[in-house]
mmCIF file of C-alpha atoms and ligand atoms in Angstrom:
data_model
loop_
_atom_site.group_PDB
_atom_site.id
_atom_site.type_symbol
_atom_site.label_atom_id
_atom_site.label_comp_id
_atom_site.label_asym_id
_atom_site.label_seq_id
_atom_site.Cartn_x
_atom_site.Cartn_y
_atom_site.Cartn_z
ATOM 1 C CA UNK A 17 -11.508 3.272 -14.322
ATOM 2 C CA UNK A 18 -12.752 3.726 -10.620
ATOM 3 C CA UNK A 19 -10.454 5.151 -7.755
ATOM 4 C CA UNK A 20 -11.267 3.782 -4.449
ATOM 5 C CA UNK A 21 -10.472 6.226 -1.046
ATOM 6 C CA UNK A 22 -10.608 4.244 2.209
ATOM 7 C CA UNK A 23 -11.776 6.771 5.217
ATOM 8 C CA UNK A 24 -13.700 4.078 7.139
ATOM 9 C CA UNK A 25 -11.149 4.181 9.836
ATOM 10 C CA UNK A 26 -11.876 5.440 13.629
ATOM 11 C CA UNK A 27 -9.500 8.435 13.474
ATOM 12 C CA UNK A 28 -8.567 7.495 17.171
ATOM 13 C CA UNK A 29 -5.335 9.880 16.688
ATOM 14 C CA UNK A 30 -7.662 12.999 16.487
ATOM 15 C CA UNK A 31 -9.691 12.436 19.839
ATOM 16 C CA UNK A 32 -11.412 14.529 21.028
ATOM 17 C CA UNK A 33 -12.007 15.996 17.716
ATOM 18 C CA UNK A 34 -13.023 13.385 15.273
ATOM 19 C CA UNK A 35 -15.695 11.735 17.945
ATOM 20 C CA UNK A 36 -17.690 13.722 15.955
ATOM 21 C CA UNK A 37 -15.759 15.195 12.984
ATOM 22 C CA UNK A 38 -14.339 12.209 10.707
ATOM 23 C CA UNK A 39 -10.639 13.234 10.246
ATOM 24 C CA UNK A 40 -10.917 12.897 6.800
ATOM 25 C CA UNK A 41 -13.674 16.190 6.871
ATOM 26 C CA UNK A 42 -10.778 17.828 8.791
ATOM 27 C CA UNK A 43 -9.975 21.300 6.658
ATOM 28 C CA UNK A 44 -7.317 22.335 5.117
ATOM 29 C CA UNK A 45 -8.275 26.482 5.098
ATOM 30 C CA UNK A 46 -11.530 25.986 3.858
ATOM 31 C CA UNK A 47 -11.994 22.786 2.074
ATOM 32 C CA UNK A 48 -11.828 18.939 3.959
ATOM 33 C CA UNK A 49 -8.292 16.891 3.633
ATOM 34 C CA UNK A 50 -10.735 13.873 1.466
ATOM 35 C CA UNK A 51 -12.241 16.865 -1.158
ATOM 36 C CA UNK A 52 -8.215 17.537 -2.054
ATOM 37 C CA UNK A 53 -8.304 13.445 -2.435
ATOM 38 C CA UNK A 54 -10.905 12.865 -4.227
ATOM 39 C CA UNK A 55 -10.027 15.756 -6.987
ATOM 40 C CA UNK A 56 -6.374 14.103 -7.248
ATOM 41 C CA UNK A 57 -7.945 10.593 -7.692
ATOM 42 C CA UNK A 58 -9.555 12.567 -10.656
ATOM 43 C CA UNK A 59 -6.520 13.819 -11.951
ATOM 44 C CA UNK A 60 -5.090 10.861 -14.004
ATOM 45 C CA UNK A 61 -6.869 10.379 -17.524
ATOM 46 C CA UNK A 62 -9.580 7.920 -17.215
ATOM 47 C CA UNK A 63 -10.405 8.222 -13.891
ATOM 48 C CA UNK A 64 -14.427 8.629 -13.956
ATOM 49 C CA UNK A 65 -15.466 7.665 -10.346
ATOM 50 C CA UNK A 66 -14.388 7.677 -7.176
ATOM 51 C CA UNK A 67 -15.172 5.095 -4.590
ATOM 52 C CA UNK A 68 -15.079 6.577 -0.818
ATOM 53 C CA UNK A 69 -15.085 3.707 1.437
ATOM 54 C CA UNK A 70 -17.206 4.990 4.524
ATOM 55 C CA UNK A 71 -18.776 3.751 7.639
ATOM 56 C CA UNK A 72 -22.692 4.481 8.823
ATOM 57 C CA UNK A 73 -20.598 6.044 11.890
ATOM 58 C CA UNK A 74 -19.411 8.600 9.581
ATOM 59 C CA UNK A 75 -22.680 10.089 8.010
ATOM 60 C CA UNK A 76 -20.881 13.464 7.437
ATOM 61 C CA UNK A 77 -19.328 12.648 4.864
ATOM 62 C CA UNK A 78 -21.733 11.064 2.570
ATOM 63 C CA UNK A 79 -23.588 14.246 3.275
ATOM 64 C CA UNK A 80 -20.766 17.324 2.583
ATOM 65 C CA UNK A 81 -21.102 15.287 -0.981
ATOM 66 C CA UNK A 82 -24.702 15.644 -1.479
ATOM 67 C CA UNK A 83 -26.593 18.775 -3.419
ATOM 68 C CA UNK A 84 -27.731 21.101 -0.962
ATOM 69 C CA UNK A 85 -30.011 23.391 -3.003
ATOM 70 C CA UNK A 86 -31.336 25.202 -0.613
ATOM 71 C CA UNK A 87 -28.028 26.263 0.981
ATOM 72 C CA UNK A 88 -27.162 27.384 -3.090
ATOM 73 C CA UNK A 89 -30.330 29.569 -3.526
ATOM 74 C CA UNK A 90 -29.417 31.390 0.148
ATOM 75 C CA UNK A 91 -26.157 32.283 -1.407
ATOM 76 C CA UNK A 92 -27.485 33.315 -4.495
ATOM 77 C CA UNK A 93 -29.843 35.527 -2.468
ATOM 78 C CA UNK A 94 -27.706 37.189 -0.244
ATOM 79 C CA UNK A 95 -25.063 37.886 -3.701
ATOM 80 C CA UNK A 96 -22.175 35.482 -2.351
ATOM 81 C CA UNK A 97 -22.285 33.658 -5.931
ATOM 82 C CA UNK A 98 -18.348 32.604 -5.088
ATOM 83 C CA UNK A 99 -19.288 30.554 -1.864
ATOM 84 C CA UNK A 100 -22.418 28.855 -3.995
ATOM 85 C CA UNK A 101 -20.136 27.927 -6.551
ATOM 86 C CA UNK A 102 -17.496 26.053 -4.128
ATOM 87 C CA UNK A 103 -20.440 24.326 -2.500
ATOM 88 C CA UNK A 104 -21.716 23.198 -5.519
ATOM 89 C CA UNK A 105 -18.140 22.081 -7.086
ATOM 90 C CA UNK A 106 -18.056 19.525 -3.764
ATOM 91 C CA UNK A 107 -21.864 17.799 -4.670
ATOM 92 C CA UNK A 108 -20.525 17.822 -8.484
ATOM 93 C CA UNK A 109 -17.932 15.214 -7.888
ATOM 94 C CA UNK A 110 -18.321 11.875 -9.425
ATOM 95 C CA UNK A 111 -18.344 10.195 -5.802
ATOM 96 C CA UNK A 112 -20.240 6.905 -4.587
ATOM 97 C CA UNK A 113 -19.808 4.880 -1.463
ATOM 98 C CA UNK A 114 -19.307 1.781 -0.520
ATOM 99 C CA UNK A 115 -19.643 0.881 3.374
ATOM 100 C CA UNK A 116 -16.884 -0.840 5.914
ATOM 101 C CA UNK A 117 -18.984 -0.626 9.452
ATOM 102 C CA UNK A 118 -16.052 -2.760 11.289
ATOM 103 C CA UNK A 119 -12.307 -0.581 11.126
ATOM 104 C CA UNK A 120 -10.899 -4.627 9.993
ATOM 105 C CA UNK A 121 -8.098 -2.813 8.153
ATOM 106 C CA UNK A 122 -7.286 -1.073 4.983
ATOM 107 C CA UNK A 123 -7.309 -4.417 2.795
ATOM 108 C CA UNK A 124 -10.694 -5.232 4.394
ATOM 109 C CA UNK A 125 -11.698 -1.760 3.508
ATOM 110 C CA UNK A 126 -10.257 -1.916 0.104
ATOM 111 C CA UNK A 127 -12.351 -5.328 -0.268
ATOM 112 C CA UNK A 128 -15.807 -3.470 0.297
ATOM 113 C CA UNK A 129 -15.870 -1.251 -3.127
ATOM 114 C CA UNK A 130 -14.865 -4.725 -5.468
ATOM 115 C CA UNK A 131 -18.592 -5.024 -6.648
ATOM 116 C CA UNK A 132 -17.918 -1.418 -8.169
ATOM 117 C CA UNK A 133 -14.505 -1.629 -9.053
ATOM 118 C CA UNK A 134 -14.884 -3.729 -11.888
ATOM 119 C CA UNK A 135 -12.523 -5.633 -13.663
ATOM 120 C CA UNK A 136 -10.737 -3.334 -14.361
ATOM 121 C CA UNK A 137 -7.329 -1.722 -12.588
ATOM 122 C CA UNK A 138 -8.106 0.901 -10.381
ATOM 123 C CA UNK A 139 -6.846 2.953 -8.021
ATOM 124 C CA UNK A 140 -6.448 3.157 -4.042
ATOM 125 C CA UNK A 141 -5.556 6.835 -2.642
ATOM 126 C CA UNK A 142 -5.383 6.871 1.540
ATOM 127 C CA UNK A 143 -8.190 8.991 2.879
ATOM 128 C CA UNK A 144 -5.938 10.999 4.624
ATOM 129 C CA UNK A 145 -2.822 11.866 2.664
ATOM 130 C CA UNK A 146 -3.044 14.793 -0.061
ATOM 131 C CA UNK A 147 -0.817 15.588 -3.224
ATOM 132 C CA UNK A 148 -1.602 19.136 -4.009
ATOM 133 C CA UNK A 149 -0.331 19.131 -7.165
ATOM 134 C CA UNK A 150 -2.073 15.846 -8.269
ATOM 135 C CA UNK A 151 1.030 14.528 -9.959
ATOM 136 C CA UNK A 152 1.735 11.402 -8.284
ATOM 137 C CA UNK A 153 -1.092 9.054 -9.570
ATOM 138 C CA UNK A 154 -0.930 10.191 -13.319
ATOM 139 C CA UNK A 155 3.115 9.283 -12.825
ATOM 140 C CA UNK A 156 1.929 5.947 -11.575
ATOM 141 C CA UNK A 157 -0.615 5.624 -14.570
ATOM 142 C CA UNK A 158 2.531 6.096 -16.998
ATOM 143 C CA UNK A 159 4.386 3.413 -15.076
ATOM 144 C CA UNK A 160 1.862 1.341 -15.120
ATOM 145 C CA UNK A 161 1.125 1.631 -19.158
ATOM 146 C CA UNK A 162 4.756 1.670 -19.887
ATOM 147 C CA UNK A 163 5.130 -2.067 -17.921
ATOM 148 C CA UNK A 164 2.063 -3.355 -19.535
ATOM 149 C CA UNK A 165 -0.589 -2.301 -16.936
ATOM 150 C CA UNK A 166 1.673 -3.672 -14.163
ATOM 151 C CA UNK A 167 0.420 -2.927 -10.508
ATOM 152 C CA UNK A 168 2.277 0.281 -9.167
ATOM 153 C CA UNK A 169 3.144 1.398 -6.046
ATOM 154 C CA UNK A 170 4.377 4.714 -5.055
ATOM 155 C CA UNK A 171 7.331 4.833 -2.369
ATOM 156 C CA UNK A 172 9.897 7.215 -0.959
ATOM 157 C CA UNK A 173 12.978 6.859 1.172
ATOM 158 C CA UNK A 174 12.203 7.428 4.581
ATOM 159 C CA UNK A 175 15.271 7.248 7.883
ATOM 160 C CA UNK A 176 16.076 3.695 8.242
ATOM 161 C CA UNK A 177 15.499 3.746 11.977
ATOM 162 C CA UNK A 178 11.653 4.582 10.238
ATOM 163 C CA UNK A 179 11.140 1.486 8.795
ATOM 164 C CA UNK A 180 9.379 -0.210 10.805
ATOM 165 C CA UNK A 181 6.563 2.003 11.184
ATOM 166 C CA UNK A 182 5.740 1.752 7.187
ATOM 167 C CA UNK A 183 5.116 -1.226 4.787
ATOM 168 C CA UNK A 184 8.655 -1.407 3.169
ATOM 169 C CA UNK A 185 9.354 -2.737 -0.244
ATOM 170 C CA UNK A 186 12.404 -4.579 -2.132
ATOM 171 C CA UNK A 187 13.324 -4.631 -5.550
ATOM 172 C CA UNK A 188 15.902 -3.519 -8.072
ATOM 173 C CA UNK A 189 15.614 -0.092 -10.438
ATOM 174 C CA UNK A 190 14.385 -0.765 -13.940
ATOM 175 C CA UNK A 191 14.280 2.750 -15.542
ATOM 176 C CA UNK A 192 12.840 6.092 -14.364
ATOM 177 C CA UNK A 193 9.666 8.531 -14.875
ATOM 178 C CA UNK A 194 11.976 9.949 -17.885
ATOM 179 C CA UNK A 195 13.505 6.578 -19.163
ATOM 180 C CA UNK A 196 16.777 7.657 -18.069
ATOM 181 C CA UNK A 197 18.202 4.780 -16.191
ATOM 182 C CA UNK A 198 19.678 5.774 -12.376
ATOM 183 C CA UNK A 199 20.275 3.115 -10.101
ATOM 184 C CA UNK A 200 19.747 5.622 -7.276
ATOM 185 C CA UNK A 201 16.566 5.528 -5.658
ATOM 186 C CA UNK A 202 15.847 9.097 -6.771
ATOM 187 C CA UNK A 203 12.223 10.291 -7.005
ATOM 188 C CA UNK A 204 11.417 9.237 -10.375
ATOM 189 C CA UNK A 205 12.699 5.989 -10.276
ATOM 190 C CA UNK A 206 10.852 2.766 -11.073
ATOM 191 C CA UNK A 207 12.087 -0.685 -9.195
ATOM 192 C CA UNK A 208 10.542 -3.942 -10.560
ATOM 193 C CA UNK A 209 9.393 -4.810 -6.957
ATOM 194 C CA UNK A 210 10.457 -8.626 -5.637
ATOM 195 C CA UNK A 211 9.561 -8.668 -1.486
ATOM 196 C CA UNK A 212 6.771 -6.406 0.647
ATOM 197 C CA UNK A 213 7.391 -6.012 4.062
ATOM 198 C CA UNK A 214 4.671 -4.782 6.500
ATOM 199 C CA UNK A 215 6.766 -2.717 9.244
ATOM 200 C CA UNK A 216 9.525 -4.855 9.067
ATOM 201 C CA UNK A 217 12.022 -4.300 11.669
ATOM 202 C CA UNK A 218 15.578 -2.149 10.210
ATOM 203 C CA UNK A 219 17.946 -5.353 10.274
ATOM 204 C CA UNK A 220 15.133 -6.940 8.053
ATOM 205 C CA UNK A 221 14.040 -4.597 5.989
ATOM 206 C CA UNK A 222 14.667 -5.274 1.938
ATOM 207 C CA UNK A 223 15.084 -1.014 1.502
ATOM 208 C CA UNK A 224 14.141 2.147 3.318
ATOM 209 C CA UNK A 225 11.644 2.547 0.468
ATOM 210 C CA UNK A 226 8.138 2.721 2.314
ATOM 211 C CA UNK A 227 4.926 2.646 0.946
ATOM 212 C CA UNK A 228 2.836 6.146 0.772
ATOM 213 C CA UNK A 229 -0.465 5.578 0.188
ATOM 214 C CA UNK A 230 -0.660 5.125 -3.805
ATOM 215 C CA UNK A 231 -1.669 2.571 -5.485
ATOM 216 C CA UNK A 232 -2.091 1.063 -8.700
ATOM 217 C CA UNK A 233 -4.096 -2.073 -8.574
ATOM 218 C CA UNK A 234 -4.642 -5.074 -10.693
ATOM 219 C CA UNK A 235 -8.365 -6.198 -9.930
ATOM 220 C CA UNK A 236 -6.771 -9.953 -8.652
ATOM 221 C CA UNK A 237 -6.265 -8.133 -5.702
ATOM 222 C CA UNK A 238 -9.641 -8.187 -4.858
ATOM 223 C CA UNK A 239 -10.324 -12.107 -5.374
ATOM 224 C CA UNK A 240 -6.943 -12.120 -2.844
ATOM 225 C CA UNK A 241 -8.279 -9.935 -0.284
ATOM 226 C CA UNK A 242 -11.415 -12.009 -0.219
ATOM 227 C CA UNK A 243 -9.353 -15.129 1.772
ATOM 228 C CA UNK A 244 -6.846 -12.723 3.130
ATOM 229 C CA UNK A 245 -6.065 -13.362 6.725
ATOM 230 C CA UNK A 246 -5.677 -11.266 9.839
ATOM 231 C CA UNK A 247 -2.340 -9.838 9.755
ATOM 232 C CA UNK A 248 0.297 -7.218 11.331
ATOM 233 C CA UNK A 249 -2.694 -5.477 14.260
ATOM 234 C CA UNK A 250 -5.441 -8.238 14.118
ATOM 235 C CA UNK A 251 -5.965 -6.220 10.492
ATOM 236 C CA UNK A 252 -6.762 -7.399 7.107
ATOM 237 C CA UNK A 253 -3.560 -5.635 5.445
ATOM 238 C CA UNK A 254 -3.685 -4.178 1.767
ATOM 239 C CA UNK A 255 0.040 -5.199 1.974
ATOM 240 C CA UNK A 256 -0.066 -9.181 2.918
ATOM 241 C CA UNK A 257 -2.284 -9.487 -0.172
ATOM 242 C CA UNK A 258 -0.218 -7.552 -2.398
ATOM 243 C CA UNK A 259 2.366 -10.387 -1.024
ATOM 244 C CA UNK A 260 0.709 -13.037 -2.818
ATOM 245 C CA UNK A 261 -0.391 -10.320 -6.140
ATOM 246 C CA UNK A 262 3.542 -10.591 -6.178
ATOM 247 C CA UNK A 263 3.580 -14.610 -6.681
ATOM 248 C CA UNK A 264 1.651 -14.400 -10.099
ATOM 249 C CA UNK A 265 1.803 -10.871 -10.748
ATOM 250 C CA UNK A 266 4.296 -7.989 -11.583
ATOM 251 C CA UNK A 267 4.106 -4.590 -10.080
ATOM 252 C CA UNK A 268 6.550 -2.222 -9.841
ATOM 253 C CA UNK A 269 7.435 0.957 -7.475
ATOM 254 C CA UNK A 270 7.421 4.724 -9.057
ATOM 255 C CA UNK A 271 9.729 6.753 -5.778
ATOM 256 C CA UNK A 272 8.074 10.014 -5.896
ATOM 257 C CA UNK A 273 9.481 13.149 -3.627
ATOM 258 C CA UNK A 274 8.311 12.734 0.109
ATOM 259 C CA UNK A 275 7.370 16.123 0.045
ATOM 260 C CA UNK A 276 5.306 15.794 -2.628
ATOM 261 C CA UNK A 277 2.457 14.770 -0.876
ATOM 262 C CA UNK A 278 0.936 16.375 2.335
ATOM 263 C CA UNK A 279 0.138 13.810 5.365
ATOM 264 C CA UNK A 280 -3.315 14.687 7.450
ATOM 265 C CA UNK A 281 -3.397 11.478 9.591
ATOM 266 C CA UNK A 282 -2.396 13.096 12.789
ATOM 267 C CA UNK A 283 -3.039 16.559 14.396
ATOM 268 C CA UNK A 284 0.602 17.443 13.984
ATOM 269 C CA UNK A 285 0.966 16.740 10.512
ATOM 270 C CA UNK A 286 -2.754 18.166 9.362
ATOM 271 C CA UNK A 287 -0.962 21.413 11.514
ATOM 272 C CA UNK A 288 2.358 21.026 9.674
ATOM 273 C CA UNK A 289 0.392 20.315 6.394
ATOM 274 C CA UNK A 290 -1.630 23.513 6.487
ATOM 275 C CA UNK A 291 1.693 25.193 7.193
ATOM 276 C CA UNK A 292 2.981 24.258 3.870
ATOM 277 C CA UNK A 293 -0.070 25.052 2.167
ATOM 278 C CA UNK A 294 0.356 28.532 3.419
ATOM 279 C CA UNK A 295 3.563 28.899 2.401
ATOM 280 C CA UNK A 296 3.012 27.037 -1.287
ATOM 281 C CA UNK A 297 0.357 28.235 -2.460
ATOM 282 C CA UNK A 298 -0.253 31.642 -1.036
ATOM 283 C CA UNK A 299 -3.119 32.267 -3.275
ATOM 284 C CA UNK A 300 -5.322 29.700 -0.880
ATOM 285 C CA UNK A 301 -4.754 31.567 1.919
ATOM 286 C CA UNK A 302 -5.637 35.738 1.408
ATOM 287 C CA UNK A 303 -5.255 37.350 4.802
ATOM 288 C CA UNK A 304 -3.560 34.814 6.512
ATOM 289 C CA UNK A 305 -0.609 36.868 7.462
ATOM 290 C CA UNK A 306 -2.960 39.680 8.267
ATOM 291 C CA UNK A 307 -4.450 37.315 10.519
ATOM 292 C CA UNK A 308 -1.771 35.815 12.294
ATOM 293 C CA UNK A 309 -0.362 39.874 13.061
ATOM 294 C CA UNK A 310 2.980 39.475 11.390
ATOM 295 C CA UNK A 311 4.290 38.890 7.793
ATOM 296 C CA UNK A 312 6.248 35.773 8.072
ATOM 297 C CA UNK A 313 5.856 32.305 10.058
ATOM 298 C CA UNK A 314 10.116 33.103 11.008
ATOM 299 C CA UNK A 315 9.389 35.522 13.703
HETATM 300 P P1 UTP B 417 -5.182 5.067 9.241
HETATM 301 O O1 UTP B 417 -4.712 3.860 9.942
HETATM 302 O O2 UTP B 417 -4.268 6.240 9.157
HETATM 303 O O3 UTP B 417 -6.557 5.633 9.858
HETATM 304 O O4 UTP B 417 -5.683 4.645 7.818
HETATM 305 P P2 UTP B 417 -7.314 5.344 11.180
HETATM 306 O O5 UTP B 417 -7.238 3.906 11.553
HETATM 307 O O6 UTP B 417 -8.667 5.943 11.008
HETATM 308 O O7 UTP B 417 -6.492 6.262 12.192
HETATM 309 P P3 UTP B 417 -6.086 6.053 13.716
HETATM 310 O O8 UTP B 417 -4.871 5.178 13.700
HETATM 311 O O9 UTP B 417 -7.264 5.444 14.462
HETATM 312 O O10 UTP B 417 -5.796 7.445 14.173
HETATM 313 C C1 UTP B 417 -5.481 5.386 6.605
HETATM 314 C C2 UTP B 417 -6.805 5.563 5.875
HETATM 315 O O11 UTP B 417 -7.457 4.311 5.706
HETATM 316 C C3 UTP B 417 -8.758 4.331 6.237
HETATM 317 C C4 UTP B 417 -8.786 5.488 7.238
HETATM 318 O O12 UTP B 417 -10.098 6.048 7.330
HETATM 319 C C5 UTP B 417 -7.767 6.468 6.665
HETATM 320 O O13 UTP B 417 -8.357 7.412 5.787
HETATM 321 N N1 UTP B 417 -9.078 3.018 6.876
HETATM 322 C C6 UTP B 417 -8.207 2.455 7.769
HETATM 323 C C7 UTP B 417 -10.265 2.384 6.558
HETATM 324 O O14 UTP B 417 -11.063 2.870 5.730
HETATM 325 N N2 UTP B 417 -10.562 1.199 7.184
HETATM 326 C C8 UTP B 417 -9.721 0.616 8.078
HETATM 327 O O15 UTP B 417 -10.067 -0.479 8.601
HETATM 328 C C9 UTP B 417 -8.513 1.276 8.369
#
């Protein structure tokens, strides 16, 4: 089963910065936003490659993939065998590419990795959006198998007057993570889903239940994205095809914890992500106190 990770985009909402840096190589401490996404796609069981979707623009990240051996044997040299191994853990990674040279939208981009996709289901992770704890797309995998390899979506509640900035979805709650049913939109819920709405506007919107950037695909997608038209930005949206998936196809929506998952799209929330970082897993971050000449982010 193949994972596919679109970061073909332009990043225009890092300029200066990504001109030259994608965003997706942006770090989090000392390792780039897409290695955290790329080890999560790993995560669920039977996950054996994962599909980057890149541009020719982008050449830095095909390359902070590939061996560098003689960077290694420098390390070795000098005795900094813990840096060698974390360089080499990065080139280890089952990743391939796939290329998207014109930013036509995240179903177009999606489109680009069907030769290596398969037939089979697979996965779609946002190139810039990070679960730390890799949770959310084995959760999805257990929705999936428990609605007979059903097309999943994760979603979370977001403020109503937000809707409109997300790809919304409507349904009704079938169950839960735990197979305790709660009609409540909880995380852990599942909804069987029945209408997708790309940024609908509040009065229109089916739910406040937005779409996060996980997803559990049925490989028909694929033959729909191939004679799916220009949507919502002059964009070939992942969502209008997943519109007509709907027509002959179930899916169903797994609400996971907003906070589960740490957003690196913007330079505020890469900022506000690294915050959290710091403060959840203190391990990551030795010396950051020391270096920021206090012991708390409060004062
Ligand atoms: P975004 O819309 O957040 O990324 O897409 P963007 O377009 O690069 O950012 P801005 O708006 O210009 O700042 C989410 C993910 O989907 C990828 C992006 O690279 C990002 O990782 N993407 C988006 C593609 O691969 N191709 C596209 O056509 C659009």
């Amino acid at each position: 089963m193949k994972a596919v990770i679109p970061a073909a985009g332009l990043g225009t909402r890092f300029l200066p910065a990504s001109k030259n840096l994608p965003k997706e190589l942006m770090p989090v401490f000392n390792k780039p936003v897409l290695q955290y996404v790329v080890e999560e796609a790993l995560a669920p069981e039977g996950v054996d490659e994962v599909i980057v979707v890149n541009s020719h623009a982008k050449p830095q990240i095909e390359a902070y993939f590939e061996k560098d051996e003689a960077l290694v044997a420098h390390l070795h040299a000098k005795g900094k065998n813990g840096l060698a191994a974390l360089v080499e853990e990065a080139s280890d990674l089952p990743v391939s590419f796939c290329y998207q040279d014109e930013a036509l939208g995240l179903g177009h981009a999606v489109l680009q990795a069907k030769q290596q996709v398969g037939i089979d289901a697979f996965f779609v992770l946002l190139g810039d959006y990070f679960v730390p704890n890799k949770q959310m797309c084995k959760d999805m995998a257990a929705v999936s198998k428990a609605h007979g390899g059903a097309s999943v979506i994760a979603v979370a509640p977001c403020p109503p007057a937000d809707v409109s900035r997300y790809g919304i979805i409507g349904g009704e709650v079938v169950g839960s993570l735990t197979g305790e049913y709660k009609d409540d939109n909880n995380p852990g819920c599942v909804l069987k889903v029945n209408e997708l709405v790309e940024k609908p506007s509040s009065d229109a919107a089916p739910s406040n239940l937005f779409i996060v950037g996980r997803y559990l695909l049925d490989p028909f997608i694929m033959e729909l994205l191939e004679t799916q038209e220009t949507g919502a930005g002059g964009e070939i949206q992942l969502t209008d095809a997943m519109v007509r998936l709907l027509e002959t196809h179930e899916m169903y929506a797994l609400v996971v914890d907003p906070t589960s998952g740490c957003d690196a799209g913007t330079p505020e929330t890469l900022a506000a992500s690294s915050v959290r970082m710091v403060l959840e897993h203190p391990e990551l971050v030795d010396g950051f106190f020391e270096a920021l000449g206090t012991d708390s982010l409060t004062k």
